[in-house]
Every structure is written in C-alpha cells, then in structure tokens.
Coordinates of C-alpha atoms and ligand atoms in Angstrom, one line a residue:
Chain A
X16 CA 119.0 119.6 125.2
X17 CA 122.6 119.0 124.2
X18 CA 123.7 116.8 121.2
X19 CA 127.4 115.9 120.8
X20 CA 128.3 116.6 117.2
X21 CA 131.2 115.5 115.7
X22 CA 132.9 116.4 118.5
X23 CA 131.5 119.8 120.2
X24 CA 128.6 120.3 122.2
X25 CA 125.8 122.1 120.7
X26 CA 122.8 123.2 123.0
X27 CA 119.5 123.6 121.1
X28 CA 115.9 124.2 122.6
X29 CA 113.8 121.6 120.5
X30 CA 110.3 120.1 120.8
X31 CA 110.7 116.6 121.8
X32 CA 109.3 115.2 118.8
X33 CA 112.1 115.9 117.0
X34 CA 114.1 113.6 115.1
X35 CA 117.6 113.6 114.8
X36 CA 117.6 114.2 111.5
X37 CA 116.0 117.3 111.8
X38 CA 117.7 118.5 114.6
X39 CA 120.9 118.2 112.7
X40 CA 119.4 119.8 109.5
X41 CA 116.8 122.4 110.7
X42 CA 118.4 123.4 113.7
X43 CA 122.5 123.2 113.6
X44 CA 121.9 123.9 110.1
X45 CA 123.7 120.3 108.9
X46 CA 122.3 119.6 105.8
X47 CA 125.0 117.3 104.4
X48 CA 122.4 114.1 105.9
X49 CA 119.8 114.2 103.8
X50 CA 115.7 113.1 104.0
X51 CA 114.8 110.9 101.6
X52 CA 112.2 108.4 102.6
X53 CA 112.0 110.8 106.5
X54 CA 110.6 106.4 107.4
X55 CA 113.9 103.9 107.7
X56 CA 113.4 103.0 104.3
X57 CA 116.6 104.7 102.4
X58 CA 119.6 105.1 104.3
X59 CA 120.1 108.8 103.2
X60 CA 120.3 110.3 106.5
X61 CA 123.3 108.0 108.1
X62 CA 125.0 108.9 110.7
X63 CA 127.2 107.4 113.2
X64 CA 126.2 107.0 116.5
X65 CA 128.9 106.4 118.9
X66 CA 131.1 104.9 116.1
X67 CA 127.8 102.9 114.0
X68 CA 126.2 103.6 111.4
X69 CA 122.2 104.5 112.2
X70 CA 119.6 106.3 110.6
X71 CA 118.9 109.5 112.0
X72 CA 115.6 109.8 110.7
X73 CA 114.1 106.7 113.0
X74 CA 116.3 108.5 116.1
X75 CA 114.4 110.7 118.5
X76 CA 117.0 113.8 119.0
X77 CA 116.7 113.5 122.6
X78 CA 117.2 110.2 123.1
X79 CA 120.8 110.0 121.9
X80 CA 122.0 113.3 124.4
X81 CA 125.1 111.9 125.8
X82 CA 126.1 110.2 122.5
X83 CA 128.9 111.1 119.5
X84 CA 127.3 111.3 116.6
X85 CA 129.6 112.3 113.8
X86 CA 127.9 113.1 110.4
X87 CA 129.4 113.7 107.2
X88 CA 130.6 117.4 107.8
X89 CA 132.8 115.9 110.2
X90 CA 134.6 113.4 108.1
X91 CA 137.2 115.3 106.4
X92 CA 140.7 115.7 108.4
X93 CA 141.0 119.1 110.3
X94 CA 143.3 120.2 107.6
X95 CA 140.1 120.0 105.1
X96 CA 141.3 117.4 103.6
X97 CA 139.0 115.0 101.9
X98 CA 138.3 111.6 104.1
X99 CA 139.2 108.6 101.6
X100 CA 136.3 107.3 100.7
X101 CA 134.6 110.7 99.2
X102 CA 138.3 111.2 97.6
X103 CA 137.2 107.5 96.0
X104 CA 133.5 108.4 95.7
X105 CA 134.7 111.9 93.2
X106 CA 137.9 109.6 91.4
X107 CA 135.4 107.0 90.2
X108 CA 132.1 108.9 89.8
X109 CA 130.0 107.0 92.6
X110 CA 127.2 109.5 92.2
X111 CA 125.0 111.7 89.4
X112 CA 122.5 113.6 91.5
X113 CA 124.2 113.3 94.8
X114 CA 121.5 113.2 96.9
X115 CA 122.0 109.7 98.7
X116 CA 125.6 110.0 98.3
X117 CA 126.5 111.6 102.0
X118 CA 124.8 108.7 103.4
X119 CA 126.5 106.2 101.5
X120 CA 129.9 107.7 102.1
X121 CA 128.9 107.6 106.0
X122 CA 127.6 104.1 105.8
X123 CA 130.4 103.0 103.5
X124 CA 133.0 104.0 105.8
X125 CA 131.5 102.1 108.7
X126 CA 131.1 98.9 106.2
X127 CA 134.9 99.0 106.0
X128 CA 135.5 100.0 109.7
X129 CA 133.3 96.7 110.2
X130 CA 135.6 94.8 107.9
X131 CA 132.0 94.0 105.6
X132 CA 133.7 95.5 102.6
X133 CA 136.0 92.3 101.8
X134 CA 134.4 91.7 99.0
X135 CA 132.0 93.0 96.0
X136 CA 129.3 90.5 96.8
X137 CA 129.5 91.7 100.4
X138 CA 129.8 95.4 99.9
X139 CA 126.6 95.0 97.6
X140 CA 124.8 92.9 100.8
X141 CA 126.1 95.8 103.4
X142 CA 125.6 98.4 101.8
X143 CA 121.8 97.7 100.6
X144 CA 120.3 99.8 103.5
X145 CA 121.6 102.7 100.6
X146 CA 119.6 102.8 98.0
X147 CA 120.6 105.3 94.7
X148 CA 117.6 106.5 92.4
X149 CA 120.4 107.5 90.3
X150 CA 121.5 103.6 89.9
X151 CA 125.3 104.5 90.8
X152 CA 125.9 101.3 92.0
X153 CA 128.5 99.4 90.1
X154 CA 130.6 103.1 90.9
X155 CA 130.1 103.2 94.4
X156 CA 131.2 99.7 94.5
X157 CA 134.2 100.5 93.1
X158 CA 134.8 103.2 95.3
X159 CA 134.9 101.3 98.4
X160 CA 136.9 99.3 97.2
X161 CA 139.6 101.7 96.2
X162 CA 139.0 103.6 99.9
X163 CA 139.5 100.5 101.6
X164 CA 142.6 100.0 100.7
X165 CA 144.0 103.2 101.5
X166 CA 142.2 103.0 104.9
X167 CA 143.7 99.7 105.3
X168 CA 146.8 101.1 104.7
X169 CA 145.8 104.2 107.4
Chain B
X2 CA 103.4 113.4 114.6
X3 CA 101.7 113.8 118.4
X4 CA 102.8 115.5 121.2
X5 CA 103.9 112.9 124.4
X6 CA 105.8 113.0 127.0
X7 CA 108.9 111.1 127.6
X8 CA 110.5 109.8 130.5
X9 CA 113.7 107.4 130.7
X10 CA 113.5 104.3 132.9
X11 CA 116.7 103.3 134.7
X12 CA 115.6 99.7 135.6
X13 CA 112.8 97.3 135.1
X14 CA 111.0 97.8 137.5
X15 CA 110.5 101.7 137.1
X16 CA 110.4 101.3 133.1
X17 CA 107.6 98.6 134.5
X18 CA 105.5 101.4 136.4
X19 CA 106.5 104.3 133.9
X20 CA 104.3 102.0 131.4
X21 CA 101.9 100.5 133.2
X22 CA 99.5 101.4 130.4
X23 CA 101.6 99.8 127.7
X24 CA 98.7 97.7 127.0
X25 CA 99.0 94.0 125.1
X26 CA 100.4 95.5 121.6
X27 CA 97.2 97.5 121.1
X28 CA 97.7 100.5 118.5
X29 CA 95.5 103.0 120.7
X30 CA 98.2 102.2 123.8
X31 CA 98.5 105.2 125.4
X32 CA 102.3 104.2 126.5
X33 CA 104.9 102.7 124.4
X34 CA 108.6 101.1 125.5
X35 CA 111.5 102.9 123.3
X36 CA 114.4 100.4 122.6
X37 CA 115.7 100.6 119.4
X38 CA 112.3 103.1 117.2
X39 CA 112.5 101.2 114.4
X40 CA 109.0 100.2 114.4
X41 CA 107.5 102.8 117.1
X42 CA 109.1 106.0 115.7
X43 CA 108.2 105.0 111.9
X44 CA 104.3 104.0 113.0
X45 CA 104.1 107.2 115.1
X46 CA 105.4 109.5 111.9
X47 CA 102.6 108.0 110.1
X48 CA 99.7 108.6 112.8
X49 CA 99.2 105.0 113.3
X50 CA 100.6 104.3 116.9
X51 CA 99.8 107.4 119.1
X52 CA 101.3 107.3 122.8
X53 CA 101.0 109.9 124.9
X54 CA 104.1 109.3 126.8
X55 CA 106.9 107.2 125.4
X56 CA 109.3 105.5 128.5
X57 CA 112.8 105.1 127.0
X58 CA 114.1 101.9 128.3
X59 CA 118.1 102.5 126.9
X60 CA 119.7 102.9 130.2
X61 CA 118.6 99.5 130.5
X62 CA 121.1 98.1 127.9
X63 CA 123.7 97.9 130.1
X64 CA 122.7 95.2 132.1
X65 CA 120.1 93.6 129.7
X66 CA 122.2 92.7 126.6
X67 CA 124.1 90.3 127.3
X68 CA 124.7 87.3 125.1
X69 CA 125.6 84.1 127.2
X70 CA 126.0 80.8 125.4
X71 CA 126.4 77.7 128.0
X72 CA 125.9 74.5 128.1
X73 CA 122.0 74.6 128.6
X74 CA 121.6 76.7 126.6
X75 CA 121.6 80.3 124.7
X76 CA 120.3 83.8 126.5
X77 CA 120.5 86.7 125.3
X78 CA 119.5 90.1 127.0
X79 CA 116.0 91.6 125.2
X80 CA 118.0 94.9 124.6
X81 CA 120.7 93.2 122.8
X82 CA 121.5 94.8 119.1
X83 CA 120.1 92.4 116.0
X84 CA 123.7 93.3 114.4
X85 CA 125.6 92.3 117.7
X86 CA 123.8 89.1 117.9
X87 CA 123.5 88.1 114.4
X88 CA 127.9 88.4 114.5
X89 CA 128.8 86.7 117.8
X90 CA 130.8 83.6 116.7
X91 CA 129.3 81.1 119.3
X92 CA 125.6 82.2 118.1
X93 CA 126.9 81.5 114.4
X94 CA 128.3 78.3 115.1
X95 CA 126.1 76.9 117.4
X96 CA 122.5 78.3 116.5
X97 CA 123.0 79.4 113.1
X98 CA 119.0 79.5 111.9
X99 CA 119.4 82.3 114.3
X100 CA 121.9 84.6 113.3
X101 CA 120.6 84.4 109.7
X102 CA 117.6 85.3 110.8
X103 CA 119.1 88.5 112.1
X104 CA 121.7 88.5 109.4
X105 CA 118.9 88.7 106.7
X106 CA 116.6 91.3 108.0
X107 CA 116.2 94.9 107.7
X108 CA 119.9 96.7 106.8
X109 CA 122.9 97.5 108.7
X110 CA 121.5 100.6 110.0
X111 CA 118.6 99.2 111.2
X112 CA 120.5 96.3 112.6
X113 CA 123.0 98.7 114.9
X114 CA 119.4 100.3 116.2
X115 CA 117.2 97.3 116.3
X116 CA 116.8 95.1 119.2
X117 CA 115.7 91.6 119.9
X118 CA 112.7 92.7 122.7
X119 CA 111.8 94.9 119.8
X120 CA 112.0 92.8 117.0
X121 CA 109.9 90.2 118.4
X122 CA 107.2 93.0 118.9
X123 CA 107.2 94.7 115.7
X124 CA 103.8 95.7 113.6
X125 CA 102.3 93.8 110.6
X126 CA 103.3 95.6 107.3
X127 CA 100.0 95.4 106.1
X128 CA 99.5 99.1 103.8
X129 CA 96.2 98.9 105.0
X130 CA 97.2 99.1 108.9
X131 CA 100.0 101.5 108.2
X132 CA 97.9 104.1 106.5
X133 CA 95.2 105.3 108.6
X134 CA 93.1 106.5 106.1
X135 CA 91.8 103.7 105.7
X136 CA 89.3 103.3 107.6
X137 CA 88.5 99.3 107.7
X138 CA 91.2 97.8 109.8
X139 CA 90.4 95.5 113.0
X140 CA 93.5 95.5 114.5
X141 CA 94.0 99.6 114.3
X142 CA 90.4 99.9 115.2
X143 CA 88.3 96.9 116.5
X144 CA 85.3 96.0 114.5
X145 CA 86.0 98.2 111.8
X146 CA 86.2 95.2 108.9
X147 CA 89.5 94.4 107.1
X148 CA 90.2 96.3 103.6
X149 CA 92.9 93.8 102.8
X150 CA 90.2 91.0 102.4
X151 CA 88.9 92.2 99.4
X152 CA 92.1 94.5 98.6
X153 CA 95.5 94.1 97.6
X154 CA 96.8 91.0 99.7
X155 CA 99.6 89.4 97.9
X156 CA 102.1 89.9 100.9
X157 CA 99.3 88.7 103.3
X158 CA 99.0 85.6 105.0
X159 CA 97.7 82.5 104.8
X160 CA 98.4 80.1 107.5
X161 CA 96.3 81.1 111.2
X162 CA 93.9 83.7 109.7
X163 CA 90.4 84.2 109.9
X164 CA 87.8 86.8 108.5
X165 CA 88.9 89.6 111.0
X166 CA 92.6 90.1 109.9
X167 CA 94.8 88.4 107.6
X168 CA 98.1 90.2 108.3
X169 CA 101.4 88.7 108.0
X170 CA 103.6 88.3 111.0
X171 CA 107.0 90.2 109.2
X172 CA 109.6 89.1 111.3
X173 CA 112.5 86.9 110.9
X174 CA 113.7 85.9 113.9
X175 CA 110.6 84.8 115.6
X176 CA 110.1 82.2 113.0
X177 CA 113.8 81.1 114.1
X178 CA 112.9 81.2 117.6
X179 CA 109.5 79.0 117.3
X180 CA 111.5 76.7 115.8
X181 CA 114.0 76.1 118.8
X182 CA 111.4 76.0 121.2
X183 CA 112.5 79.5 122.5
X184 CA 111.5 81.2 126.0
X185 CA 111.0 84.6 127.1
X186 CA 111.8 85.8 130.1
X187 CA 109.4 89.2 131.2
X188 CA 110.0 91.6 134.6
X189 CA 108.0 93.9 135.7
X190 CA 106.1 95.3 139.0
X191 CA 104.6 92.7 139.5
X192 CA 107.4 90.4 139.4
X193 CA 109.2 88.3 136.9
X194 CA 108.4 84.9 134.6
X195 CA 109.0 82.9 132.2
X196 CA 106.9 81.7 129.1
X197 CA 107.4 79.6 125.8
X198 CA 107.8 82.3 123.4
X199 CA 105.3 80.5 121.1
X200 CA 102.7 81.9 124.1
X201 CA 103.9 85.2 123.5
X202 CA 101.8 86.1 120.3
X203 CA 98.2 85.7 120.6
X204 CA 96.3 83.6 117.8
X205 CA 93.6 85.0 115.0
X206 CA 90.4 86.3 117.2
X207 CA 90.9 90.0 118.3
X208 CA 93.3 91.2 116.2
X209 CA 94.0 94.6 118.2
X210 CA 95.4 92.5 121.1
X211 CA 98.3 91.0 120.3
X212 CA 100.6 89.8 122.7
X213 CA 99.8 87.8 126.2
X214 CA 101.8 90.5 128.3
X215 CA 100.6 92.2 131.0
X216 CA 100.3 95.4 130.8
X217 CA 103.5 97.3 131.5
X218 CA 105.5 94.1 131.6
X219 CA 108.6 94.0 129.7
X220 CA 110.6 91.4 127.6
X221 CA 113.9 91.0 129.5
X222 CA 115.9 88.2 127.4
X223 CA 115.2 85.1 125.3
X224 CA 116.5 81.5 126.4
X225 CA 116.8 79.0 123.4
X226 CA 117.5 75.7 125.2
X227 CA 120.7 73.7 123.6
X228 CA 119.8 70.5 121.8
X229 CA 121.3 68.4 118.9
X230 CA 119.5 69.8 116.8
X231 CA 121.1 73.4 117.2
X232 CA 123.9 73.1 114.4
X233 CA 122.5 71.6 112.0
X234 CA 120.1 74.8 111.7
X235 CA 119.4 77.1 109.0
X236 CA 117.2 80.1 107.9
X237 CA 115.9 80.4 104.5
X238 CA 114.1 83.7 103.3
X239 CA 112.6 84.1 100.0
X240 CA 111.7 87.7 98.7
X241 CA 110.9 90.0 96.2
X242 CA 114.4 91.8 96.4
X243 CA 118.2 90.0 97.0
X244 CA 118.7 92.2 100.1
X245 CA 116.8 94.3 102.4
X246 CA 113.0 92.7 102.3
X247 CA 111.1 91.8 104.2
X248 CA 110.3 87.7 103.5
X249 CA 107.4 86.5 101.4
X250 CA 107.8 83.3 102.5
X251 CA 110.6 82.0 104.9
X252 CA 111.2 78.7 106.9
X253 CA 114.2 78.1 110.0
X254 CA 114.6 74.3 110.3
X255 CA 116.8 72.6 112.4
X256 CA 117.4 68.4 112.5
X257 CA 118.4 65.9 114.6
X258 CA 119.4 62.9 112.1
X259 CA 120.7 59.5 112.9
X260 CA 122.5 58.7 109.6
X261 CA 119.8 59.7 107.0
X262 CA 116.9 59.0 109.7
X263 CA 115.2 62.3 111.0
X264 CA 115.0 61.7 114.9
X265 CA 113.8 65.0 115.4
X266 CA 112.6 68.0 113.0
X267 CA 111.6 71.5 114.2
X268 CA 110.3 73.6 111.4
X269 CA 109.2 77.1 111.6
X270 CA 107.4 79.1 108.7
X271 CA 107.5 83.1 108.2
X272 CA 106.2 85.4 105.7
X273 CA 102.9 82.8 105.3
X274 CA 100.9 83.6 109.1
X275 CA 99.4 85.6 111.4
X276 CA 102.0 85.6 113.8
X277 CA 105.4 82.9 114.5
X278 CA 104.1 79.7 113.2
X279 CA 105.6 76.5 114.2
X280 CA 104.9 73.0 111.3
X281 CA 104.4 70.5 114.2
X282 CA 102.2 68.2 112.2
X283 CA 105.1 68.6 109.3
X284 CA 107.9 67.8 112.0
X285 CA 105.9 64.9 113.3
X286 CA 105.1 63.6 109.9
X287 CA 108.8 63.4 109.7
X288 CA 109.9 61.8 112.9
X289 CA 111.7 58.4 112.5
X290 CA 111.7 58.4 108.7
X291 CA 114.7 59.2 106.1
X292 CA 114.7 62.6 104.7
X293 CA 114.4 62.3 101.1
X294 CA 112.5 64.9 98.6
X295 CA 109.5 62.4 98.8
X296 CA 109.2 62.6 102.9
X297 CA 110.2 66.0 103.0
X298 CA 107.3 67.0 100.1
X299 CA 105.1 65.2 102.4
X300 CA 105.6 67.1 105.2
X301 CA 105.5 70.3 103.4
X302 CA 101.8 69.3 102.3
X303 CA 101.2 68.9 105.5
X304 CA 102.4 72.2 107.0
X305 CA 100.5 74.0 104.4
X306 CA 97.2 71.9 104.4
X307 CA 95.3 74.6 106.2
X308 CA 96.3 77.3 104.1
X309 CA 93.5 80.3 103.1
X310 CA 94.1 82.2 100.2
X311 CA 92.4 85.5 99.3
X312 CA 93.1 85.9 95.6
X313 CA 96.6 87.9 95.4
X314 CA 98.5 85.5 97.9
X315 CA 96.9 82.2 96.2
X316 CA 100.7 81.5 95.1
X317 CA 101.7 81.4 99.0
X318 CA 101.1 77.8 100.0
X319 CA 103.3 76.6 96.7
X320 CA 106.0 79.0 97.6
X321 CA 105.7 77.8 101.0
X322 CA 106.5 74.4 100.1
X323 CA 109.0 74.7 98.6
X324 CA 110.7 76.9 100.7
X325 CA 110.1 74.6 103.6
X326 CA 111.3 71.3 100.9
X327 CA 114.8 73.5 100.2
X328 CA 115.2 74.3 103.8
X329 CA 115.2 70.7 105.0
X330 CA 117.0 69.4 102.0
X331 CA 119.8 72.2 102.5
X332 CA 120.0 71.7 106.5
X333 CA 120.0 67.6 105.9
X334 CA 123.6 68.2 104.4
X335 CA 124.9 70.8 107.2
X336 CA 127.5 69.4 109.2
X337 CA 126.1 68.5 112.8
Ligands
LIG428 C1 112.8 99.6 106.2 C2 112.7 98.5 107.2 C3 112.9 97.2 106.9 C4 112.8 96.1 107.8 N1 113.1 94.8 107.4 C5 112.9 93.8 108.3 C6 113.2 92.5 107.9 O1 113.5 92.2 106.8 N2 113.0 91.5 108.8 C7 112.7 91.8 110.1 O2 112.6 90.9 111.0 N3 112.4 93.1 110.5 C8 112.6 94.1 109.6 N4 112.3 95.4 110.0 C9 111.7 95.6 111.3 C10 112.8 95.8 112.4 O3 113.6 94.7 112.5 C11 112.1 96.2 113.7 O4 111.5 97.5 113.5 C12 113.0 96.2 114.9 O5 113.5 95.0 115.1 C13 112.2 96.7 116.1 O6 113.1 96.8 117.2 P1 113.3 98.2 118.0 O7 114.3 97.9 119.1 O8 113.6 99.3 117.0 O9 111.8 98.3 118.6 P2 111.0 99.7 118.9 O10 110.5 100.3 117.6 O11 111.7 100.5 119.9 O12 109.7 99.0 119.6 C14 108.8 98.2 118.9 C15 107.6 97.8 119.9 O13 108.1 96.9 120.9 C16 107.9 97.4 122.2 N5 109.1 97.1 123.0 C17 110.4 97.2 122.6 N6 111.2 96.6 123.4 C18 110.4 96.1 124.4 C19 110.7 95.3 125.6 N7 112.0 94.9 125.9 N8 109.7 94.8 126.3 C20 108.4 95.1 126.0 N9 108.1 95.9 124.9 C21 109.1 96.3 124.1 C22 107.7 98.9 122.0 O14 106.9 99.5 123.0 C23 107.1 99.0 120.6 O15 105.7 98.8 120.7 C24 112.5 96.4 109.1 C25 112.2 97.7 109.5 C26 112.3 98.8 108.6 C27 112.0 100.2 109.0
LIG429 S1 94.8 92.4 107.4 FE1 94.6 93.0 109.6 S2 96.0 94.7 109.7 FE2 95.5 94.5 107.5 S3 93.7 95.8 107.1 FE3 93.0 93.7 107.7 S4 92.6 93.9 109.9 FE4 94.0 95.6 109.4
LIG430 S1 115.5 109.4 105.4 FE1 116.2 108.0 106.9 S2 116.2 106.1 105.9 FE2 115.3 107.4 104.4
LIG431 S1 123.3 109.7 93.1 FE1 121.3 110.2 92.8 S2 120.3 109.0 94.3 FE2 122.3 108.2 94.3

C-alpha cells in the first residue's frame, strides 16, 4: 500500500490488519506517535489526517491510502527549526516523562488551528482527548497559550 | 486481532451487497460497515466483534454528509463527522439539544473520525461484553446468562431491562434524537425507506439482535422534523469526569411554552436504559400545565417509575430525576 506521510509517499507491504499507528511506528520506523492505551482511550498517538487531528491507533492503515497524514516528525520547519508550540511545550515545561507529549503537541496545534484554544477553560475541554499520567496540565495549558499567540501572529 | 478481508464500497447499493451479511447489530456478524472505527476497530482489537470481511463505506462521504437545514426540517447525511455537525451554526442555533449532544461526547479526535450512522450504532460499554473472557454474556453469546446481574453494574441501566441484559445504551445523541422525534432514512439492495428512529433500536428480549435493519441495509441520513419546540432545546450530561465520559445519566429536552404553560414537552433520557429512551408518560404528565419544580418533579417520578435496580446502580433513578428536573428547569429559561 502507499501512505502519504508528511508529505512523501512511502510504499510498504503490510498485513491489512494493521493500524496506522503501527504502520507509522513498526514499519516507517516513526516512533515520535506513541501507544498508550493501543484502544481510543488516550490520545497519544495523534496525528493529522488531511489537516485533523485523529487517532491513529483506531485508523486501519489501509483505509487512509490517498490521505496526508502529517505526524509529529513533520512539524518542525525544513530548516529544523522547532514548530511553536514544542518551542512553548520546552519554555514552560509542559511535560516530565514525555510520553503523551507528541500527541499533545499534535492535538494542540490543531486545537489552535480550530480556533478552540481561546481560552483556558476551552483549551482544558479540547484538549481532554490528551490525557498526561505525569499531571502536566496546568504547563501544557500554559504552553498553548504562549504558541498561540505566536501562531496568531504567523 | 482476526484476519478479514476488506473491500471499499463506492455507492450504497454495492456497500449494500458487499455486506449483505451485516446482520441486525449481532456481535458474531460476519460483515461489518467501516465509517468512522471508533467502535468496530476498538471491539475487533479486543476479540469481541470478529468480521471476516469489513466493507469500507468512506467513498461514500462525499455524497452522504451533507447537512441541510430547511424549513421542514433538519437532514443530515449518515456519514457526516460528529465534530462537523456538532459546529455548524444553523444546527447550534436551531437544534441545539443536538449539537451538545455531539459537542459532549467522546474527544476531539474521536469527533474528526466519528460519524452520525456510526454513532447511533455503537456497542454497550458493559466490561462484561467488551472482555470476552467472560463467558456469561447474552448479547455476545445468546443464552449464555448475564455476569453483570450479579456483578459490577453501577454504569448499567435501569430503565427497559429485563433478566437477559441490563446494558446501557452509551450514546449521546440518540437520546437527543428520540427526543425530536427523529427519522432515519436506510438504502440498500433492496431499495430505500424511512423509519422513526425510535424503531431503529430493538427493545429488551434478545439482546444479541439489536437493531430492526435488514441485513446489509445501511443508515443513509437522519431527518429531525422542525417544530417550536427546536430552540428551546438542550442536552444535559452528568458523569463521573468534567470532559470525555461517557454519561451516567443524561436527559435532551426541548419545550414548547405558551407563557409559563408547557404546550408541548419532549424529553429523552441517556445513561439510565437499554437503548434511546423517550419520557412520554413524563411529557404527557406535563402537557397543558406550568412548569414549576413541583410539575416538573412530578414528571420526573413519572419517567423513572419503572426503574430496576441491581444493587450498584440503585442511585440511578435519583440521579435520573434530577437530571431530567435541571434539564427542564434550565431549557424553561432558554430563549425560544
Ligand atoms: C474513548 C471513547 C470515548 C467515547 N465517548 C463517547 C461519548 O461520551 N458519547 C458518545 O455518544 N460516544 C462516545 N464514544 C463512542 C463514539 O462516539 C462511537 O464509537 C462513534 O460515534 C462510532 O462511529 P464510527 O463512525 O466510528 O462507527 P464505526 O466504528 O465505523 O461503526 C460502528 C458500527 O456501526 C456500523 N455502521 C457504521 N456506519 C453505518 C451506516 N451508515 N449504516 C449501517 N451501519 C453502519 C458498523 O458496521 C459498526 O457495526 C466514545 C468512543 C471512545 C473510543
Ligand atoms: S448486561 Fe448485557 S452486555 Fe452486559 S454482560 Fe449482561 S448480557 Fe452481556
Ligand atoms: S494509543 Fe491511541 S488513543 Fe491511546
Ligand atoms: S508527561 Fe508523562 S504522561 Fe504526560
């Protein structure tokens, strides 16, 4: 089959079972989206999916051929420069483990691409398809806040 | 998970053939529908549904997801995204018990995925069903008993069980849907048609059927018929977490008032039955009297009266009530 990712056309031979998640981890060798929960329950494995955020976990690989889906390795500008809201995520400490964090930074940005990130009680309400075991909230909170200014401000 | 094999459908009537053995919402279907996999690809990881084919019915989106809002009335296309429809200003203004239905279920994620045809179809949550091994479940496998009777049953329901299953409809939006007198519209090979939605899920009996589709039909779109009643409509979902849970008790109501004088009340209850429950003793009780806390109490009694409690879930009917007694006090002072 052949999966757009972020971008390029990769061909990979695959049993049709697979999800998404592990044809981007196990197979492409992607393993900034992350399995936590592996059932819809945790949001760690977020990616976009011609522009939305979804969870590739719950996505059957070969039903999104003919799709973009961007993942986090994708996000910073070709000049490896860091995408806003990870700069915010490191300047205010919105992780400890790290574990969930690629999937909040890729549901994040499509919060504020939305325009759900107006305020804190609605960044809290769209972003609770995240969860942290590490309880980072109140920082990741704070971090969307910062990026969305500067991607307000493009 | 099993092997199948999978096949794409480019219109109804070949997604209609392709799953001619979709069954009635059986788990032991040997075909499923894939729309958005929120339900089918989560029950198939954990060995509960087991198709051996899936038909992906995606190419269908493009002509069955439209959202239409007209003077007789709402439709909107079975494929349609929960997040789309849960943001579309006319649905938000005119039928609002709807988009908060939408609006408060499941997570943004699941919302971009998710779609109405396959909302209205999702599984019970019941532990017991989702985990096959346990053995005693009557709607995974038909007179095997029911382990939640005697097991942990405080999310189970209590309104339209019996002694075969007592699993809890989870949805949100059917419960907003029974309560505006909703239709479904279904295609398939054998032609199309139209039902009341509140024929689509099958009372307490055999729990292992559980829809009134034939087999390979498919959900199409939803009409919810314009009425007075519309605006002044609201969905109210009580549950264990502020976001991102599924309800433990829920009500949509929507009113029809001349001055303080109910002329009409449609009530729907979720996270208390067996499948989308419609109060119509409660909304009758109602009819042609002021809504106070006294009438409304009333009516709440009422809707609740046949209740069956099986030890964890005996705090169900009182939550009930008073879900359903905020939900018509709240809607009583919405703007018509
Ligand atoms: C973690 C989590 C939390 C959730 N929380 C909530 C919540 O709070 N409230 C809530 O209401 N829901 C909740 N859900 C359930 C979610 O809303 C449903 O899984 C989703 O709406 C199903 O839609 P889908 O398109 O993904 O269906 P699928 O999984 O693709 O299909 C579900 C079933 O419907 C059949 N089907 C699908 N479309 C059609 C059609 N057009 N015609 C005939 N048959 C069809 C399929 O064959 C399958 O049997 C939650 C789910 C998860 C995983
Ligand atoms: S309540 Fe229904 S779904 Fe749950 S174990 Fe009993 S029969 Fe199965
Ligand atoms: S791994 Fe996909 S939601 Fe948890
Ligand atoms: S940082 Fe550890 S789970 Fe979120």
């Amino acid at each position: 089959m052949v999966l757009n990712i972020n971008g390029r056309d990769q061909h990979l031979k695959v049993d049709v079972r697979t999800s998404l998640l592990d044809a981007l981890r196990e197979h492409l060798h992607l393993t900034g989206a992350k399995k936590g929960c592996d059932q819809g329950q945790c949001g760690a494995c977020t990616v976009h999916v011609d522009g939305k955020r979804e969870l590739s976990c719950l996505t059957l690989a070969v039903a999104v051929q003919g799709r973009k889906i961007n993942t986090i390795e994708g996000l910073a500008g070709a000049d490896g420069g860091l995408h806003p809201m990870q700069q915010a995520f490191i300047d205010h400490d919105g992780f400890q483990c790290g574990y969930c964090t690629p999937g909040q930074i890729m549901s994040a940005v499509a919060c504020v691409h939305e325009g759900n990130a107006r305020t804190d009680a609605d960044i809290r309400e769209y972003m609770s398809g995240n969860l942290c075991r590490c309880g980072a909230y109140p920082n990741i909170v704070a971090a969307i806040k910062q990026a969305r200014s500067s991607m307000e401000r493009g | 998970m099993r092997p199948f094999a999978y096949e794409t459908a480019a219109d109804v009537a070949s997604a209609s053939r392709f799953g001619r053995e979709a069954g009635q919402g059986q788990t032991d279907a040997p075909t499923q529908f894939l729309a958005g996999g929120t339900t089918l690809i989560d029950l198939m990881k954990l060995d509960v549904l087991r198709p051996q084919r899936l038909v992906d019915i995606n190419p269908l989106v493009a002509r069955h997801s439209e959202i239409e809002v007209g003077p007789d009335g709402l439709r909107i296309g079975a494929l349609a995204k929960m997040s789309a429809v849960a943001a579309h200003p006319e649905v938000l203004a005119t039928y609002p018990a709807l988009a908060q239905s939408l609006q408060l279920a499941a997570s943004p994620q699941l919302r971009n995925m998710a779609t109405l045809g396959g909302n209205v179809l999702q599984r019970t949550r019941c532990t017991y069903y989702r985990d096959p091994s346990w053995t005693a479940c009557n709607k995974r496998q038909p007179g095997s008993g029911c382990a939640a009777l005697e097991g942990v049953n405080r999310n189970h329901a209590v309104l339209g069980v019996d002694e075969n299953c007592i699993a809890q409809y989870p949805g949100d939006l059917g419960v907003a849907l029974i309560a505006l007198g909703a239709e479904v519209e279904l295609g398939g090979a054998a032609g199309a048609r139209r039902i009341p939605f509140a024929e689509l899920h099958r009372p307490a009996g055999k729990p292992h059927v559980e829809t009134t589709l034939k087999s390979g039909e498919l959900i199409t779109a939803f009409r919810v018929p314009a009425g007075p009643w519309t605006r002044r409509s609201l969905y109210l979902k009580v549950r264990d977490r502020a976001s991102y849970e599924f309800a433990i008790a829920s009500a949509a109501v929507a009113l029809d008032m001349d001055g303080e004088v109910v002329r009409q009340a449609r009530i729907g209850l979720g996270g208390l039955a067996y499948r989308p429950w419609r109060a119509e003793a409660a909304e009758a009780s109602l009819k042609g009297k002021p809504l106070t806390e006294e009438t409304a109490e009333a009516a709440a009694r009422e809707a609740l009266s046949g209740a069956i409690t099986h030890g964890h879930n005996a705090y169900k009917p009182e939550l009930g009530r008073r879900t359903m007694v905020r939900a018509l006090l709240a809607a009583k002072t919405m703007e018509a």
